[in-house]
Amino acid sequence: MLVYLWGFLYSKYLRFWLKWILRLLTQKCELQRVFDGLKAGARRTLSIEHSLASSKNKVLRNAVHVEEGEVEKCVRDVMKEKKIAQKDTGFKTNLRISLLQISGYKKLYLNVESLRKVPYDSDNKEHEEQLIELWNLLMPHENLKARITKQWCDIGFQGDDPKTDFRGMGLLGLVNLVYFSKHYTNEARQILSRSNHPKLGYSYAIVGINLTEMAYSLLKNGALKSHLYNMVSGSPQMEHFHQFYCYLVYEFDKFWFEEEPESIMHFNQYREKFHEKIKRLLLRCDVILTLQNKKNP
C-alpha cells in the first residue's frame, strides 16, 4: 500500500517538480540529461521511453507510438517542443536511435504475432517445403519414406503428421525450428541426439515449439526490451527474435541435463524453472542472450 501511494505521489506531483528543479540547475531537459548520463543501450533507451511516455506534453507522449517511417519527423518535433537546436546532431542521432528501437520493438511483435497466427497448411507448398527442409537438416542420412509417417517421431513430433503439433504457435513454431537447424546445424543435431537419451530424453520438436511460445510470451510482455535494445542499435528485426529462440533451445538442453529430472512427466515444472531463470537474466540492463559466437562457419 505504501509503495503504491509513493508511486502515485511521485508520478502525479513530485516527478514534475524534480524535473523542473533539475532543469533549472543543469539548463537541460530530462531527455538531454539521460543522453549525457547514460551510454547507448537498454538502460538509456528504457529511460527515454519512460520519460516520453510519462510526459504531460502530447507530442512527447505520442513519440513512443511513432512508426519507423515517421521517426525523422518525430525527432524534429520533439526537439522543437523542448527548444533544442536542430543543429545539435548528437541529441538528434541519439533520439533517432532510441525511437527506432522503441518503434522497432512494437513492429517486431506485430510481425511475430502475424506469423504465429498463420496455421500450418499441408496444402501450402511453401509450408511443406519448410517441413521437409527441417527433416533434411536434422536427418541428412535418412530419407522420409512418406509424408505421413511415424518417422517424424524420430525428431520429436508426437505422431505421424507434424501439422497437428503446430496448432498453438502456427507457422512461427516451424520457422523457428528450421532457423535453428539451418544456422546452428551441428548444435541442432547434437541436441536432437541428446534428446534421445534413454533416461533424460525429451521430444525435441515438441519442446522446440514450446520454447517458441516462451520466446513469444517474453516478447509480448516487454521482457525482451533490454536484450534487444542492447543487441540492436536501431530497429530490431525478425532475425533477432530467431537468434533469441536459438539461445533458448541451446540453454534449455543444458539446463535439462544439469537438472536431471526423474521423468518427462515433470517437464512443466522444469520448464517453468527455466522460464524463471531466463526472466531473471532479462532483468539485467546489460543483458544480451544469443549464440552468435557459436555460429557454424
Short mmCIF file of C-alpha atoms in Angstrom, two decimals:
data_model
loop_
_atom_site.label_atom_id
_atom_site.label_comp_id
_atom_site.label_asym_id
_atom_site.label_seq_id
_atom_site.Cartn_x
_atom_site.Cartn_y
_atom_site.Cartn_z
CA MET A 1 0.00 0.00 0.00
CA LEU A 2 2.79 2.41 0.93
CA VAL A 3 4.70 1.55 -2.24
CA TYR A 4 1.62 2.22 -4.36
CA LEU A 5 0.96 5.51 -2.54
CA TRP A 6 4.58 6.63 -3.05
CA GLY A 7 4.44 5.72 -6.73
CA PHE A 8 1.22 7.68 -7.18
CA LEU A 9 2.54 10.77 -5.38
CA TYR A 10 5.83 10.66 -7.28
CA SER A 11 4.30 10.30 -10.73
CA LYS A 12 1.47 12.77 -10.03
CA TYR A 13 3.31 15.54 -8.23
CA LEU A 14 6.94 15.01 -7.20
CA ARG A 15 8.33 14.00 -10.60
CA PHE A 16 7.22 17.25 -12.22
CA TRP A 17 8.87 19.42 -9.56
CA LEU A 18 12.02 17.31 -9.50
CA LYS A 19 12.36 17.66 -13.29
CA TRP A 20 11.75 21.41 -13.01
CA ILE A 21 14.46 21.83 -10.35
CA LEU A 22 16.96 19.72 -12.33
CA ARG A 23 16.26 21.73 -15.47
CA LEU A 24 16.98 24.95 -13.59
CA LEU A 25 20.21 23.55 -12.20
CA THR A 26 21.52 21.91 -15.38
CA GLN A 27 19.85 24.01 -18.08
CA LYS A 28 18.97 20.72 -19.78
CA CYS A 29 15.71 18.81 -20.20
CA GLU A 30 15.29 15.26 -18.93
CA LEU A 31 15.96 13.74 -22.37
CA GLN A 32 19.26 15.62 -22.64
CA ARG A 33 20.29 14.52 -19.15
CA VAL A 34 19.57 10.89 -19.99
CA PHE A 35 21.67 11.02 -23.16
CA ASP A 36 24.52 12.77 -21.34
CA GLY A 37 24.45 10.44 -18.35
CA LEU A 38 23.93 7.01 -19.86
CA LYS A 39 25.79 5.16 -22.59
CA ALA A 40 23.95 3.66 -25.55
CA GLY A 41 21.96 0.54 -24.72
CA ALA A 42 18.96 -0.70 -22.80
CA ARG A 43 19.28 1.49 -19.72
CA ARG A 44 19.33 4.62 -21.89
CA THR A 45 16.51 3.61 -24.23
CA LEU A 46 14.29 2.38 -21.39
CA SER A 47 14.83 5.70 -19.60
CA ILE A 48 13.98 7.65 -22.76
CA GLU A 49 10.89 5.50 -23.30
CA HIS A 50 9.72 6.12 -19.73
CA SER A 51 10.42 9.84 -19.93
CA LEU A 52 8.44 10.22 -23.16
CA ALA A 53 5.54 8.06 -22.01
CA SER A 54 5.30 9.94 -18.69
CA SER A 55 5.42 13.40 -20.23
CA LYS A 56 2.50 15.80 -19.92
CA ASN A 57 3.36 17.02 -23.42
CA LYS A 58 1.24 15.29 -26.09
CA VAL A 59 3.99 15.43 -28.74
CA LEU A 60 6.41 13.64 -26.42
CA ARG A 61 3.85 11.06 -25.27
CA ASN A 62 2.95 10.24 -28.88
CA ALA A 63 6.64 9.70 -29.71
CA VAL A 64 6.58 6.22 -28.14
CA HIS A 65 3.85 5.21 -30.62
CA VAL A 66 5.55 6.57 -33.73
CA GLU A 67 6.07 4.23 -36.69
CA GLU A 68 9.51 3.71 -38.19
CA GLY A 69 8.82 5.85 -41.25
CA GLU A 70 7.83 8.81 -39.07
CA VAL A 71 10.85 8.75 -36.77
CA GLU A 72 12.78 11.54 -38.50
CA LYS A 73 9.83 13.94 -38.32
CA CYS A 74 9.15 12.92 -34.74
CA VAL A 75 12.74 13.74 -33.76
CA ARG A 76 12.39 17.23 -35.23
CA ASP A 77 9.05 17.73 -33.46
CA VAL A 78 10.42 16.68 -30.08
CA MET A 79 13.44 18.93 -30.46
CA LYS A 80 11.16 21.84 -31.35
CA GLU A 81 8.92 21.19 -28.34
CA LYS A 82 11.92 21.03 -25.98
CA LYS A 83 13.58 24.05 -27.63
CA ILE A 84 16.68 22.06 -28.59
CA ALA A 85 18.59 23.43 -31.58
CA GLN A 86 18.18 21.33 -34.74
CA LYS A 87 21.94 21.62 -35.25
CA ASP A 88 22.51 19.53 -32.11
CA THR A 89 23.42 16.43 -34.13
CA GLY A 90 24.41 14.40 -31.08
CA PHE A 91 20.98 14.69 -29.48
CA LYS A 92 19.27 14.17 -32.83
CA THR A 93 21.20 10.95 -33.54
CA ASN A 94 20.67 9.55 -30.04
CA LEU A 95 16.93 10.26 -30.05
CA ARG A 96 16.59 8.78 -33.53
CA ILE A 97 18.26 5.54 -32.41
CA SER A 98 16.10 5.30 -29.30
CA LEU A 99 12.89 5.88 -31.25
CA LEU A 100 13.90 3.30 -33.85
CA GLN A 101 14.47 0.77 -31.06
CA ILE A 102 11.13 1.60 -29.40
CA SER A 103 9.09 1.57 -32.62
CA GLY A 104 11.03 -1.43 -33.95
CA TYR A 105 10.19 -3.50 -30.87
CA LYS A 106 6.47 -2.87 -31.38
CA LYS A 107 6.74 -3.68 -35.09
CA LEU A 108 8.69 -6.87 -34.36
CA TYR A 109 5.97 -8.05 -32.00
CA LEU A 110 3.32 -7.44 -34.67
CA ASN A 111 5.37 -9.39 -37.24
CA VAL A 112 5.92 -12.29 -34.85
CA GLU A 113 2.25 -12.30 -33.90
CA SER A 114 1.27 -12.27 -37.57
CA LEU A 115 3.44 -15.33 -38.28
CA ARG A 116 2.08 -17.10 -35.19
CA LYS A 117 -1.46 -16.65 -36.46
CA VAL A 118 -0.69 -18.38 -39.76
CA PRO A 119 -1.85 -22.02 -39.36
CA TYR A 120 0.28 -24.77 -40.83
CA ASP A 121 -1.34 -25.79 -44.12
CA SER A 122 -0.35 -29.12 -45.64
CA ASP A 123 -1.78 -27.92 -48.96
CA ASN A 124 0.63 -24.96 -48.95
CA LYS A 125 3.74 -25.83 -50.96
CA GLU A 126 5.99 -23.42 -49.02
CA HIS A 127 4.88 -24.83 -45.66
CA GLU A 128 5.52 -28.37 -46.82
CA GLU A 129 8.94 -27.44 -48.21
CA GLN A 130 9.96 -25.94 -44.86
CA LEU A 131 8.85 -29.07 -43.04
CA ILE A 132 10.85 -31.32 -45.38
CA GLU A 133 13.82 -28.97 -45.04
CA LEU A 134 13.66 -29.43 -41.26
CA TRP A 135 13.85 -33.20 -41.68
CA ASN A 136 16.75 -33.00 -44.14
CA LEU A 137 18.73 -30.67 -41.88
CA LEU A 138 18.31 -32.89 -38.83
CA MET A 139 18.37 -36.33 -40.53
CA PRO A 140 20.66 -35.94 -43.57
CA HIS A 141 21.41 -39.65 -43.85
CA GLU A 142 17.84 -40.91 -43.67
CA ASN A 143 15.14 -40.32 -46.26
CA LEU A 144 11.48 -39.93 -45.39
CA LYS A 145 9.54 -42.95 -46.60
CA ALA A 146 6.33 -40.94 -46.87
CA ARG A 147 4.86 -37.57 -45.92
CA ILE A 148 2.66 -39.20 -43.30
CA THR A 149 4.94 -41.50 -41.33
CA LYS A 150 5.97 -42.46 -37.81
CA GLN A 151 9.47 -41.32 -38.74
CA TRP A 152 8.50 -37.81 -37.63
CA CYS A 153 8.64 -39.10 -34.07
CA ASP A 154 12.41 -39.54 -34.57
CA ILE A 155 12.84 -35.76 -34.47
CA GLY A 156 10.38 -35.26 -31.64
CA PHE A 157 6.93 -34.81 -33.14
CA GLN A 158 4.01 -36.56 -31.44
CA GLY A 159 2.53 -38.51 -34.31
CA ASP A 160 2.81 -39.37 -37.96
CA ASP A 161 1.81 -35.87 -39.19
CA PRO A 162 3.62 -32.87 -37.65
CA LYS A 163 0.98 -30.38 -38.80
CA THR A 164 -1.13 -31.13 -35.72
CA ASP A 165 1.75 -30.09 -33.42
CA PHE A 166 1.92 -26.55 -34.83
CA ARG A 167 -1.60 -25.55 -33.73
CA GLY A 168 -0.53 -23.41 -30.77
CA MET A 169 2.28 -21.43 -32.40
CA GLY A 170 1.27 -21.76 -36.03
CA LEU A 171 3.94 -21.30 -38.68
CA LEU A 172 6.16 -19.47 -36.18
CA GLY A 173 6.98 -22.78 -34.49
CA LEU A 174 8.17 -24.35 -37.74
CA VAL A 175 10.13 -21.27 -38.84
CA ASN A 176 11.98 -21.24 -35.50
CA LEU A 177 12.85 -24.95 -35.74
CA VAL A 178 14.13 -24.54 -39.30
CA TYR A 179 16.12 -21.41 -38.42
CA PHE A 180 17.96 -23.13 -35.57
CA SER A 181 18.64 -26.23 -37.67
CA LYS A 182 19.91 -24.16 -40.61
CA HIS A 183 22.09 -21.65 -38.75
CA TYR A 184 23.32 -23.93 -35.95
CA THR A 185 23.22 -27.27 -37.70
CA ASN A 186 25.85 -29.01 -35.59
CA GLU A 187 24.26 -27.84 -32.33
CA ALA A 188 20.78 -28.84 -33.53
CA ARG A 189 21.89 -32.37 -34.42
CA GLN A 190 23.76 -32.72 -31.13
CA ILE A 191 20.73 -31.61 -29.14
CA LEU A 192 18.47 -33.95 -31.15
CA SER A 193 20.83 -36.80 -30.33
CA ARG A 194 20.85 -35.87 -26.63
CA SER A 195 17.06 -35.66 -26.63
CA ASN A 196 17.02 -39.43 -27.37
CA HIS A 197 18.77 -40.20 -24.07
CA PRO A 198 17.20 -43.37 -22.57
CA LYS A 199 16.54 -41.73 -19.18
CA LEU A 200 16.62 -37.96 -19.72
CA GLY A 201 15.23 -37.84 -23.23
CA TYR A 202 12.50 -35.47 -24.41
CA SER A 203 10.59 -34.76 -27.62
CA TYR A 204 12.92 -32.42 -29.50
CA ALA A 205 10.41 -30.79 -31.87
CA ILE A 206 7.63 -30.51 -29.28
CA VAL A 207 9.98 -28.87 -26.78
CA GLY A 208 11.23 -26.59 -29.57
CA ILE A 209 7.67 -25.41 -30.26
CA ASN A 210 7.16 -24.96 -26.52
CA LEU A 211 10.23 -22.71 -26.43
CA THR A 212 8.79 -20.72 -29.33
CA GLU A 213 5.84 -19.99 -27.04
CA MET A 214 8.26 -18.89 -24.31
CA ALA A 215 10.13 -16.54 -26.63
CA TYR A 216 6.84 -15.17 -27.96
CA SER A 217 5.41 -14.50 -24.49
CA LEU A 218 8.62 -12.75 -23.37
CA LEU A 219 8.47 -10.53 -26.44
CA LYS A 220 4.77 -9.82 -25.91
CA ASN A 221 5.10 -8.73 -22.27
CA GLY A 222 8.10 -6.50 -22.97
CA ALA A 223 10.67 -8.66 -21.18
CA LEU A 224 12.90 -8.76 -24.29
CA LYS A 225 13.36 -5.00 -24.40
CA SER A 226 16.67 -4.90 -22.51
CA HIS A 227 18.09 -7.75 -24.61
CA LEU A 228 17.03 -6.22 -27.95
CA TYR A 229 17.90 -2.62 -27.02
CA ASN A 230 21.41 -3.80 -26.16
CA MET A 231 21.73 -6.03 -29.19
CA VAL A 232 20.43 -3.70 -31.92
CA SER A 233 21.37 -0.06 -32.40
CA GLY A 234 18.24 0.60 -34.40
CA SER A 235 15.10 -1.30 -35.30
CA PRO A 236 15.01 -4.97 -34.14
CA GLN A 237 14.18 -7.46 -36.90
CA MET A 238 12.73 -10.99 -37.08
CA GLU A 239 16.31 -12.28 -37.32
CA HIS A 240 16.95 -11.03 -33.78
CA PHE A 241 13.90 -12.87 -32.46
CA HIS A 242 15.09 -16.08 -34.10
CA GLN A 243 18.53 -15.61 -32.53
CA PHE A 244 16.96 -15.35 -29.09
CA TYR A 245 14.98 -18.52 -29.77
CA CYS A 246 18.21 -20.34 -30.65
CA TYR A 247 19.66 -19.27 -27.32
CA LEU A 248 16.63 -20.72 -25.52
CA VAL A 249 16.90 -24.08 -27.30
CA TYR A 250 20.61 -24.42 -26.58
CA GLU A 251 20.36 -23.31 -22.96
CA PHE A 252 17.25 -25.37 -22.20
CA ASP A 253 19.01 -28.55 -23.30
CA LYS A 254 21.94 -27.76 -20.98
CA PHE A 255 19.54 -26.91 -18.17
CA TRP A 256 17.54 -30.12 -18.61
CA PHE A 257 20.55 -32.39 -18.38
CA GLU A 258 22.02 -30.44 -15.46
CA GLU A 259 18.75 -30.77 -13.53
CA GLU A 260 18.34 -34.49 -14.36
CA PRO A 261 14.53 -34.69 -13.98
CA GLU A 262 13.17 -38.02 -12.77
CA SER A 263 10.75 -38.20 -15.68
CA ILE A 264 9.47 -36.29 -18.71
CA MET A 265 6.23 -36.12 -16.72
CA HIS A 266 7.87 -33.31 -14.72
CA PHE A 267 8.50 -31.26 -17.86
CA ASN A 268 6.16 -28.39 -16.95
CA GLN A 269 7.82 -27.98 -13.56
CA TYR A 270 11.30 -27.73 -15.06
CA ARG A 271 10.10 -25.66 -17.98
CA GLU A 272 8.77 -23.07 -15.52
CA LYS A 273 12.02 -23.16 -13.54
CA PHE A 274 13.96 -22.47 -16.75
CA HIS A 275 11.49 -19.72 -17.65
CA GLU A 276 12.10 -18.00 -14.31
CA LYS A 277 15.86 -18.25 -14.86
CA ILE A 278 15.57 -16.53 -18.25
CA LYS A 279 13.30 -13.82 -16.84
CA ARG A 280 15.88 -13.06 -14.13
CA LEU A 281 18.62 -12.73 -16.75
CA LEU A 282 16.45 -10.38 -18.79
CA LEU A 283 16.09 -8.04 -15.82
CA ARG A 284 19.76 -7.07 -16.18
CA CYS A 285 20.13 -3.86 -18.17
CA ASP A 286 23.36 -5.13 -19.79
CA VAL A 287 21.86 -8.44 -20.94
CA ILE A 288 22.44 -9.93 -24.43
CA LEU A 289 21.35 -13.55 -24.93
CA THR A 290 22.49 -15.02 -28.26
CA LEU A 291 24.55 -17.86 -29.70
CA GLN A 292 26.15 -15.83 -32.48
CA ASN A 293 29.66 -16.67 -31.32
CA LYS A 294 28.83 -20.36 -31.87
CA LYS A 295 27.52 -19.94 -35.41
CA ASN A 296 28.53 -22.55 -37.95
CA PRO A 297 31.17 -21.36 -40.44
#
